[in-house]
Short mmCIF file of C-alpha atoms and ligand atoms in Angstrom, two decimals:
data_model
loop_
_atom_site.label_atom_id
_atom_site.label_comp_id
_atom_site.label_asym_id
_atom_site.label_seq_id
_atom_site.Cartn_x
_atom_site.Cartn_y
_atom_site.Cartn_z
CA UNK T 1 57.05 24.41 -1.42
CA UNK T 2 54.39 25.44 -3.88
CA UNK T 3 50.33 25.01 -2.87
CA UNK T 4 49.66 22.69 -5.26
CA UNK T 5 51.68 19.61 -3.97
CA UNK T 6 49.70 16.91 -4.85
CA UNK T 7 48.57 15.39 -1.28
CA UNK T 8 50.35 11.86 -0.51
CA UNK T 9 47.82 9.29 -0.55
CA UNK T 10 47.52 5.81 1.26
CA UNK T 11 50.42 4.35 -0.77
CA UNK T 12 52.31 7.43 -0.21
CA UNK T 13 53.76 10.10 -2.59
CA UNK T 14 53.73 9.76 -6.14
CA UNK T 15 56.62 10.83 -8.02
CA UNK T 16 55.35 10.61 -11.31
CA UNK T 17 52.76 13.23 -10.37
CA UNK T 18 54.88 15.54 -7.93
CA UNK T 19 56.93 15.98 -11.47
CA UNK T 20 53.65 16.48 -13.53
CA UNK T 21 52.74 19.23 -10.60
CA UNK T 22 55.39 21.71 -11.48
CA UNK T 23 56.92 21.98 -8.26
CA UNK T 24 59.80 23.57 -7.67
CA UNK T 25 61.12 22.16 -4.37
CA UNK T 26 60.73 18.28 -3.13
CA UNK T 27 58.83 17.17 0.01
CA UNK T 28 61.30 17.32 2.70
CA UNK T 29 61.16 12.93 3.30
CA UNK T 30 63.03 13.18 -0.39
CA UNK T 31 65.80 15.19 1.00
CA UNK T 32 69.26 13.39 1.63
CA UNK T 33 70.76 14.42 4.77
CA UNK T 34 73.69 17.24 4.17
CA UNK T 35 76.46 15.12 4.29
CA UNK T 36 74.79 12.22 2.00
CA UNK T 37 74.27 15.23 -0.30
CA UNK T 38 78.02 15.93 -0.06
CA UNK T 39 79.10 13.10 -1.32
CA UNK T 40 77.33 12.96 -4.36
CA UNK T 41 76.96 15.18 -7.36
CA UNK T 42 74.53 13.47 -9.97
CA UNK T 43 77.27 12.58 -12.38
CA UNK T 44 80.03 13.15 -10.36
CA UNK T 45 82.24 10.39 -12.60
CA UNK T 46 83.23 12.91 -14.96
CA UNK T 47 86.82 13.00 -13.07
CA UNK T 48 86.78 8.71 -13.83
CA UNK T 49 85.96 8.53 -16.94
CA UNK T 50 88.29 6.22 -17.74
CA UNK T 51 86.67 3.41 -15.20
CA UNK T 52 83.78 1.65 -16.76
CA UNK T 53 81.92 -1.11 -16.25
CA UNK T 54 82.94 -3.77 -18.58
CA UNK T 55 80.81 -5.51 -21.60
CA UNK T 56 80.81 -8.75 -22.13
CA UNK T 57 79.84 -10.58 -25.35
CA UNK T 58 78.23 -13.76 -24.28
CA UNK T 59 78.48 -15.28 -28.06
CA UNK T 60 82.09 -16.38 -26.91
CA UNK T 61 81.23 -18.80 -24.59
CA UNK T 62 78.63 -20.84 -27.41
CA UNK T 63 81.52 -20.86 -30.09
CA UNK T 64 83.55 -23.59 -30.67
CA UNK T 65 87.09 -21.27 -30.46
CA UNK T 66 88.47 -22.66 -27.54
CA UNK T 67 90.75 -19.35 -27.46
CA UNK T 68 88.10 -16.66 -27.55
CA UNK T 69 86.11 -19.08 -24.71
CA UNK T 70 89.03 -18.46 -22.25
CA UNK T 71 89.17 -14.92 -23.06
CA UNK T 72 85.21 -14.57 -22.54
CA UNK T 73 85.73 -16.25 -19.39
CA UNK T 74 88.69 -14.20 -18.18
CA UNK T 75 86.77 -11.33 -19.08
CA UNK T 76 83.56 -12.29 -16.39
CA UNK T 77 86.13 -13.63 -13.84
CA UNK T 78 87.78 -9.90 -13.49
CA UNK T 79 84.42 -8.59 -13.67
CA UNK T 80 82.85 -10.75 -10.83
CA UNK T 81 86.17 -9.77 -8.66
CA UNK T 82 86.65 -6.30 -9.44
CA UNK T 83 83.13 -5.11 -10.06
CA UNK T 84 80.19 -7.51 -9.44
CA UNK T 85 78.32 -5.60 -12.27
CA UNK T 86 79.00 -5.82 -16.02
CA UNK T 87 76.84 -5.48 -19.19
CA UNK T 88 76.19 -8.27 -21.36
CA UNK T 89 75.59 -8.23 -25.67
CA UNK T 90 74.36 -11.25 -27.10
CA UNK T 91 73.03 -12.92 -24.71
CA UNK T 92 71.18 -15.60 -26.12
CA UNK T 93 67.52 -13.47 -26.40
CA UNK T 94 66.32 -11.15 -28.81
CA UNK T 95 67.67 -7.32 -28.47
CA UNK T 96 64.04 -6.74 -30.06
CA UNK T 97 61.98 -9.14 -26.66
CA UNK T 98 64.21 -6.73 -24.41
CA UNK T 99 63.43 -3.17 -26.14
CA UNK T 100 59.43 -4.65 -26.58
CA UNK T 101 59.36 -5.23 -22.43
CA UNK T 102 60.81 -2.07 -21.47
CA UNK T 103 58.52 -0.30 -23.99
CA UNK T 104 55.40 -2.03 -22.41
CA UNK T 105 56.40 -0.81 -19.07
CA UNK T 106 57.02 2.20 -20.06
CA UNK T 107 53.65 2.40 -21.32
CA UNK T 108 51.98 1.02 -17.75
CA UNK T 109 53.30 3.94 -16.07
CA UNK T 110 51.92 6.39 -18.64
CA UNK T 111 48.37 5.32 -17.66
CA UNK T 112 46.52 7.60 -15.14
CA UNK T 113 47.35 7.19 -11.27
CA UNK T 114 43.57 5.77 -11.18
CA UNK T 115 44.16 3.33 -13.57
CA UNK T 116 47.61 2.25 -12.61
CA UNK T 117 46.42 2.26 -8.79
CA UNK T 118 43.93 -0.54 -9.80
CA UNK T 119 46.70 -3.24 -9.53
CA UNK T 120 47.82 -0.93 -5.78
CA UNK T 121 50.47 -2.95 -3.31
CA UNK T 122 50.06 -3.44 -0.28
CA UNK T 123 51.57 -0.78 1.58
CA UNK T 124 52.57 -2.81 4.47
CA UNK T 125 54.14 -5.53 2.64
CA UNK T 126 57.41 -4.84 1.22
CA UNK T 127 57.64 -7.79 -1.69
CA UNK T 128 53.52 -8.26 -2.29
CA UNK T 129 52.90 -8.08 -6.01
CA UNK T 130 50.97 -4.84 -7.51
CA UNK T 131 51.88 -1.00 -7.72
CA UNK T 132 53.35 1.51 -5.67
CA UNK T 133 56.62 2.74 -3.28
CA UNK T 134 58.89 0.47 -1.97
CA UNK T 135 60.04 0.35 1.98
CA UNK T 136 57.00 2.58 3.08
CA UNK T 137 56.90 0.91 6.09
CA UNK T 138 60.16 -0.29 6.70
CA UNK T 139 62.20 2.48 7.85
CA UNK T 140 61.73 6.09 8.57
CA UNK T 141 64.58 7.24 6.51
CA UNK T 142 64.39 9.37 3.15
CA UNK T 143 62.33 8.14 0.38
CA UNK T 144 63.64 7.03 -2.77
CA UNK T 145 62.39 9.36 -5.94
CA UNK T 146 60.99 6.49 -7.68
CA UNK T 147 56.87 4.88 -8.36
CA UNK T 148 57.57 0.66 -8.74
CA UNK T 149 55.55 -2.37 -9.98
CA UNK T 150 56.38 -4.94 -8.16
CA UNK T 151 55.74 -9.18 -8.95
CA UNK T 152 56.73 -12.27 -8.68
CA UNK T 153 57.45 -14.86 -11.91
CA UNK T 154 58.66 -17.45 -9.77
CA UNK T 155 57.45 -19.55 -7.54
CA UNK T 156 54.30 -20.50 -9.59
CA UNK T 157 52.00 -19.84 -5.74
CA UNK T 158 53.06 -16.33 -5.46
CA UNK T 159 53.00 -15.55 -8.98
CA UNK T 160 49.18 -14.41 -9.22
CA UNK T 161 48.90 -13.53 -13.23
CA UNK T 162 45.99 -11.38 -12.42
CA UNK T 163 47.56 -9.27 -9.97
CA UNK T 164 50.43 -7.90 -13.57
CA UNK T 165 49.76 -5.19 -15.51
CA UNK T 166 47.04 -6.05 -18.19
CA UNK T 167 47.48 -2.86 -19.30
CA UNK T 168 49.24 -2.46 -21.93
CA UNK T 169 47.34 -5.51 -23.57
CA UNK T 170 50.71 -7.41 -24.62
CA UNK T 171 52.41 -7.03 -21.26
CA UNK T 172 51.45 -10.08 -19.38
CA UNK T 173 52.57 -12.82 -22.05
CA UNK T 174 55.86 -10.52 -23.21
CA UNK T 175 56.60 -10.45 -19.18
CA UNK T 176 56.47 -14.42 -19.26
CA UNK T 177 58.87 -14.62 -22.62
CA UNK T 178 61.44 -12.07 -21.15
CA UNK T 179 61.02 -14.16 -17.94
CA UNK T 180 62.04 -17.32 -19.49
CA UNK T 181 65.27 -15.69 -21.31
CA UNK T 182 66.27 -13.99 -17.92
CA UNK T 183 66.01 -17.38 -15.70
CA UNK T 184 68.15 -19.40 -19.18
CA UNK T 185 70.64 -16.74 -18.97
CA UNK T 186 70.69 -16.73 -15.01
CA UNK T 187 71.23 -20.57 -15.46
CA UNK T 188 74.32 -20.45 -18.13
CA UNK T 189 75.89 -17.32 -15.97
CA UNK T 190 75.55 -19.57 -12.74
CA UNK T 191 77.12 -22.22 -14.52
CA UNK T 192 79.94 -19.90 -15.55
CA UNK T 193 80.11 -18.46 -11.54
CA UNK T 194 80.47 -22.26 -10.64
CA UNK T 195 83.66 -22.64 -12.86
CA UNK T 196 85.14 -19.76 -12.08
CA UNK T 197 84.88 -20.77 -8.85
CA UNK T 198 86.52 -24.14 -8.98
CA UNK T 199 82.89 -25.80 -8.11
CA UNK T 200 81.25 -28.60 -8.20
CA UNK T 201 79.20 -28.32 -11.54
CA UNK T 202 75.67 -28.23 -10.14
CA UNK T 203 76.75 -26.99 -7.11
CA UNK T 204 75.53 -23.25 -6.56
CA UNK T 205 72.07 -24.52 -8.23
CA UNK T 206 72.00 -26.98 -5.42
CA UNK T 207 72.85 -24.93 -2.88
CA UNK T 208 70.27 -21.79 -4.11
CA UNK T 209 67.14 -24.70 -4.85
CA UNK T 210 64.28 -24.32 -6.38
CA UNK T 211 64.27 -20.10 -7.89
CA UNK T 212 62.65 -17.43 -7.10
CA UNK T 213 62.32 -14.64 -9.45
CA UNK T 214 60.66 -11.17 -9.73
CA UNK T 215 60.41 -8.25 -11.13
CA UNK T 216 60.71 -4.46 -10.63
CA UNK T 217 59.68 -1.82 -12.66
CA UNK T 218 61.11 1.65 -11.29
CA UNK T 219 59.67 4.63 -12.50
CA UNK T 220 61.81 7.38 -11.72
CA UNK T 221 60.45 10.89 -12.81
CA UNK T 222 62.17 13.58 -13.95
CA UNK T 223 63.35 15.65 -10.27
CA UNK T 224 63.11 18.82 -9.89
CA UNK T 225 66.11 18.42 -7.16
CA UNK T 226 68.59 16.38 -8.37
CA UNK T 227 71.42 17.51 -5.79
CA UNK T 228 69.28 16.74 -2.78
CA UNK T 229 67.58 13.57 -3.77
CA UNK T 230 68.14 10.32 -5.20
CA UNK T 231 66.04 8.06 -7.28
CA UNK T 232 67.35 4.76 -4.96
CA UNK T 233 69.72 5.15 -2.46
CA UNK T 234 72.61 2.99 -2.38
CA UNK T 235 72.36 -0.46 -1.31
CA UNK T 236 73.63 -3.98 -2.84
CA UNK T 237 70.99 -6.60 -3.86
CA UNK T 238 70.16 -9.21 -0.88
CA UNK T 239 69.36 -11.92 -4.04
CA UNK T 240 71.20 -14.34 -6.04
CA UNK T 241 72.02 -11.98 -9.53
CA UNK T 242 70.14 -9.66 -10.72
CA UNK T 243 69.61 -8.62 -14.77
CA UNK T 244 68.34 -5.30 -15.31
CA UNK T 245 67.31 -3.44 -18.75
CA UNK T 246 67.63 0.46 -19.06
CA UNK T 247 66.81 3.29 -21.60
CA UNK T 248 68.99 5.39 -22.66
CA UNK T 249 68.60 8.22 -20.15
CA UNK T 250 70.97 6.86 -17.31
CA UNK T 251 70.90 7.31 -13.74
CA UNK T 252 72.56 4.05 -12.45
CA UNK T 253 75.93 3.89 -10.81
CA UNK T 254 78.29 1.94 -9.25
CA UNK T 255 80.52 2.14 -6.34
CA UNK T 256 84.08 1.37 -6.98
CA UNK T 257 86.70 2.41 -4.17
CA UNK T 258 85.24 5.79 -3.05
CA UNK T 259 83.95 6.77 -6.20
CA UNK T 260 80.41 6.22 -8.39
CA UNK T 261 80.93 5.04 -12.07
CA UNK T 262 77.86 5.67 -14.04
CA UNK T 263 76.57 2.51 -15.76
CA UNK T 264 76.30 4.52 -19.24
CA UNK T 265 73.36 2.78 -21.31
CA UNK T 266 74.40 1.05 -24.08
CA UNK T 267 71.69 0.87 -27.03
CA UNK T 268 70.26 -3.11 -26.39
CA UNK T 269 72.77 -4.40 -23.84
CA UNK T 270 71.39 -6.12 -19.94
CA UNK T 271 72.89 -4.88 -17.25
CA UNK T 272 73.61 -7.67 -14.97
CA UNK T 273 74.52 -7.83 -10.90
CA UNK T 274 76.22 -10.27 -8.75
CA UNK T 275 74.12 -9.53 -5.73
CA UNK T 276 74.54 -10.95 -1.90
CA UNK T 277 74.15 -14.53 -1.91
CA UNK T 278 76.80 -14.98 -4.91
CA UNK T 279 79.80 -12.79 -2.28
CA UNK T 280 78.75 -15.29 0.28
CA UNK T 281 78.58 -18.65 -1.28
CA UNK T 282 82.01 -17.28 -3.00
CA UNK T 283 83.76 -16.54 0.37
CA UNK T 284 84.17 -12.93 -0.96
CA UNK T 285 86.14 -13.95 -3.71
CA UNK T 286 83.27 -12.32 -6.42
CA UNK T 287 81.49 -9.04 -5.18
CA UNK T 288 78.15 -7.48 -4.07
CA UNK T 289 78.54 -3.94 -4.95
CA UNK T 290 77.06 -1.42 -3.71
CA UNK T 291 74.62 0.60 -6.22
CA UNK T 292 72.53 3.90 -6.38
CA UNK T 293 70.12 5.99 -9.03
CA UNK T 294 70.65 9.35 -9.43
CA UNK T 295 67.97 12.03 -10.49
CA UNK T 296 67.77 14.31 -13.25
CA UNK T 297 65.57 17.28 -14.57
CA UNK T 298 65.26 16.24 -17.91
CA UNK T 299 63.59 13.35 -18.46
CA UNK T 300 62.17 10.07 -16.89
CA UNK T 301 63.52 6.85 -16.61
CA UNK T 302 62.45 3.41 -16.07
CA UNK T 303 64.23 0.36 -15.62
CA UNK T 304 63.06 -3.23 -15.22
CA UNK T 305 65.29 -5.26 -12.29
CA UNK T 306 64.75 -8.97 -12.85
CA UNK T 307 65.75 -10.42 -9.47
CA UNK T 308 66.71 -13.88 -9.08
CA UNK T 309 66.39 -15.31 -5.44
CA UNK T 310 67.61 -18.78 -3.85
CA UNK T 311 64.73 -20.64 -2.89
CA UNK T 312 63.01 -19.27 0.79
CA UNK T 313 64.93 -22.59 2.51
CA UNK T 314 67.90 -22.42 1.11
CA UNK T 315 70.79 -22.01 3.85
CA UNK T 316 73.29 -20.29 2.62
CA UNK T 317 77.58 -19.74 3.26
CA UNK T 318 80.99 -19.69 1.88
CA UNK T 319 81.25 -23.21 -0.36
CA UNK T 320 83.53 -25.39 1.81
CA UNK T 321 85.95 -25.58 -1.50
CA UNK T 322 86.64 -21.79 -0.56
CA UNK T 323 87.40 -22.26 2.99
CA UNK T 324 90.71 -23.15 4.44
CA UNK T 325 93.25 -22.00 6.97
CA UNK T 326 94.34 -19.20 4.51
CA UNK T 327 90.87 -18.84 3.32
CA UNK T 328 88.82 -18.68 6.96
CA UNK T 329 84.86 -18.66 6.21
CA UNK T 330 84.02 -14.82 6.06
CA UNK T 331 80.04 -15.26 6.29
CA UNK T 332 78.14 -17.01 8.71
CA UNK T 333 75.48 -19.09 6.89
CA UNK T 334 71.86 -18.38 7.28
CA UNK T 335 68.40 -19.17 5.96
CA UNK T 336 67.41 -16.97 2.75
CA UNK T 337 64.37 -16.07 4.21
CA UNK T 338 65.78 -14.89 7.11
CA UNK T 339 68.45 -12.79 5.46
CA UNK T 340 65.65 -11.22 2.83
CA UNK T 341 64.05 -10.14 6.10
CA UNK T 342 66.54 -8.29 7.40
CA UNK T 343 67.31 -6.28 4.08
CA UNK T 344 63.44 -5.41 4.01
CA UNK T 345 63.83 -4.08 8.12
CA UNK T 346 67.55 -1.94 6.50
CA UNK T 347 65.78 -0.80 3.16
CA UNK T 348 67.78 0.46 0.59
CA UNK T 349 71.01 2.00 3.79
CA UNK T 350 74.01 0.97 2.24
CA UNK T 351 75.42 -2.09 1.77
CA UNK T 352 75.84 -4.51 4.75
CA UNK T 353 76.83 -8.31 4.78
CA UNK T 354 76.35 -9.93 8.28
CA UNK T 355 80.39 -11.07 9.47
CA UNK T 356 81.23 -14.40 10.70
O1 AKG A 401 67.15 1.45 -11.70
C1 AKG A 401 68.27 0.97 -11.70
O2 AKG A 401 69.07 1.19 -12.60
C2 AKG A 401 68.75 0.11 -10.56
C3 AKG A 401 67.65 -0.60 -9.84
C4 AKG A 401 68.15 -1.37 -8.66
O3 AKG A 401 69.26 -1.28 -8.24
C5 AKG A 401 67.21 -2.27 -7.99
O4 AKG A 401 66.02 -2.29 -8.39
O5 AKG A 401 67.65 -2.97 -7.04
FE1 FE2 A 402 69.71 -2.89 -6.85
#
């Protein structure tokens, strides 16, 4: 490893500036074991190129066509059963809100470390608001090649305005706009999840309470590994769904059978994620799939995860509706809080749902 490593620091290494360092070979806690780095190749789709996730434009559910409703519908139903991940056009915010947010982040993590450490996390507390790594603490497994920003939106008493970015200037009040489109389109999509279901209408709002939502940014620098490391290791999302924006460099993909499918951006489309809670509540009839970022030597990358969360006393299991003799309950049910817990103990290992 070349001399002038920068030194990690009390919130760890930073990525960001490892990159900026020139060196040529990665700490060794960045370095997947041999056989993780067996099975991937950073792109290693090319064979599947005909898999992909699907887009979905969300104008046909507002229209009046009865026809192209169904179709829209059909079209998240397969997605929720054979993916858990599709993108979404159209979905009821401005293309322009999304491209301004992801700009403004963007522009948080090209201030200096000094400035951005300001705003630093708390390195022993996996989901406190502010800057820095994630799972630090956690586990002593390999890092993730990624620098985050991590806060809450939702509840209002941990959402602590003052502990967001105010730098860039317009970040704090676009963050709040491009929170209130996420949490209206979370709404409509858990509407949709309810029908497809055969639910109660109501009932997965019920059963989730009052939301809580936060956001991510991930900061993944340009690697000057990519075989050996990955920007997030593969895991599913413990939440309810979450909606993520991307540039146009790419990086996420998707597990599908024993393959990864690159989520390829597409130019002002969300990318969004049925995540842990939605598998369970459905008796495993929509999926949690597992996910991972991938590294590259050209360029950054951030993306912005909006995660929303059932409310810290929600208890949560397969709907009744879903459960019969053919259909026997697949997940225990268990107190969100409790099950957040245990995915901040695992980190990002893989995906695994407790079993009834
Ligand atoms: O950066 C990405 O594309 C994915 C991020 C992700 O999976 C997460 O933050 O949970
Ligand atoms: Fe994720």
């Amino acid at each position: 490893m070349a001399s002038n490593v920068p030194r990690k620091g009390a919130l760890g290494y930073n990525v960001k500036e490892l990159w900026e360092a020139g060196i040529g070979s990665v700490p060794t806690t960045f370095v997947q074991s041999a056989s993780a780095q067996q099975a991937f190749t950073p792109h290693d789709d090319e064979t599947h190129a005909a898999d992909s996730i699907p887009v979905i434009d969300l104008s046909g559910l507002q229209e009046g066509d009865p026809t192209r409703r169904a179709a829209t519908l059909a079209a998240i139903a397969s997605a929720c059963q054979e993916w858990g991940f599709f993108q979404v056009v159209n979905y009821g915010m401005s293309p322009a809100l999304v491209k301004k947010m992801h700009k403004l982040g963007r522009e948080f993590f090209d201030l200096s470390t000094e400035e951005k450490e300001v705003l630093a996390k708390d390195p022993k507390n996996p989901v406190g608001n502010g800057y820095g790594r994630q799972f630090l603490s956690s586990t002593n497994s390999t890092e993730d090649w990624q620098d985050v920003f991590f806060h809450y939106l939702l509840p209002l008493t941990h959402k602590h305005i003052d502990s967001w970015p105010n730098k860039p200037i317009a970040y704090r009040e676009t963050m709040e706009e491009y929170g209130e489109g996420v949490l209206k389109l979370t709404d409509m999509l858990l509407d949709v999840f309810g029908e497809l279901l055969g639910l109660k209408t109501g009932y997965l709002q019920e059963t989730f309470g009052d939301t809580m939502l936060n956001a991510r940014l991930n900061f993944y620098a340009a690697c000057p590994e990519p075989s050996r490391v990955l920007g997030l290791r593969a895991h599913s999302d413990p939440n309810v769904m979450t909606v993520l924006v991307q540039d146009h460099v790419g990086g996420l993909q998707v597990k599908k059978g024993q393959h990864w499918v690159n989520v390829t951006p597409i130019d002002g489309a969300l990318v969004v994620n049925l995540a842990d809670q939605i598998q369970i509540v459905s008796n495993g009839k929509f999926q949690s799939v597992e996910h991972r970022v991938v590294t590259n030597q050209g360029d950054a990358r951030l993306s912005i995860a909006m995660f929303r969360h059932a409310s810290g006393d929600a208890n949560i299991g397969p709907a009744p509706e879903l459960v019969d003799a053919l259909h026997p309950a697949l997940y225990p049910t268990t107190n969100y809080t409790t099950y957040r817990a245990s995915f901040h103990r695992k980190g990002h290992n893989g995906k695994v749902l407790p079993a009834q």
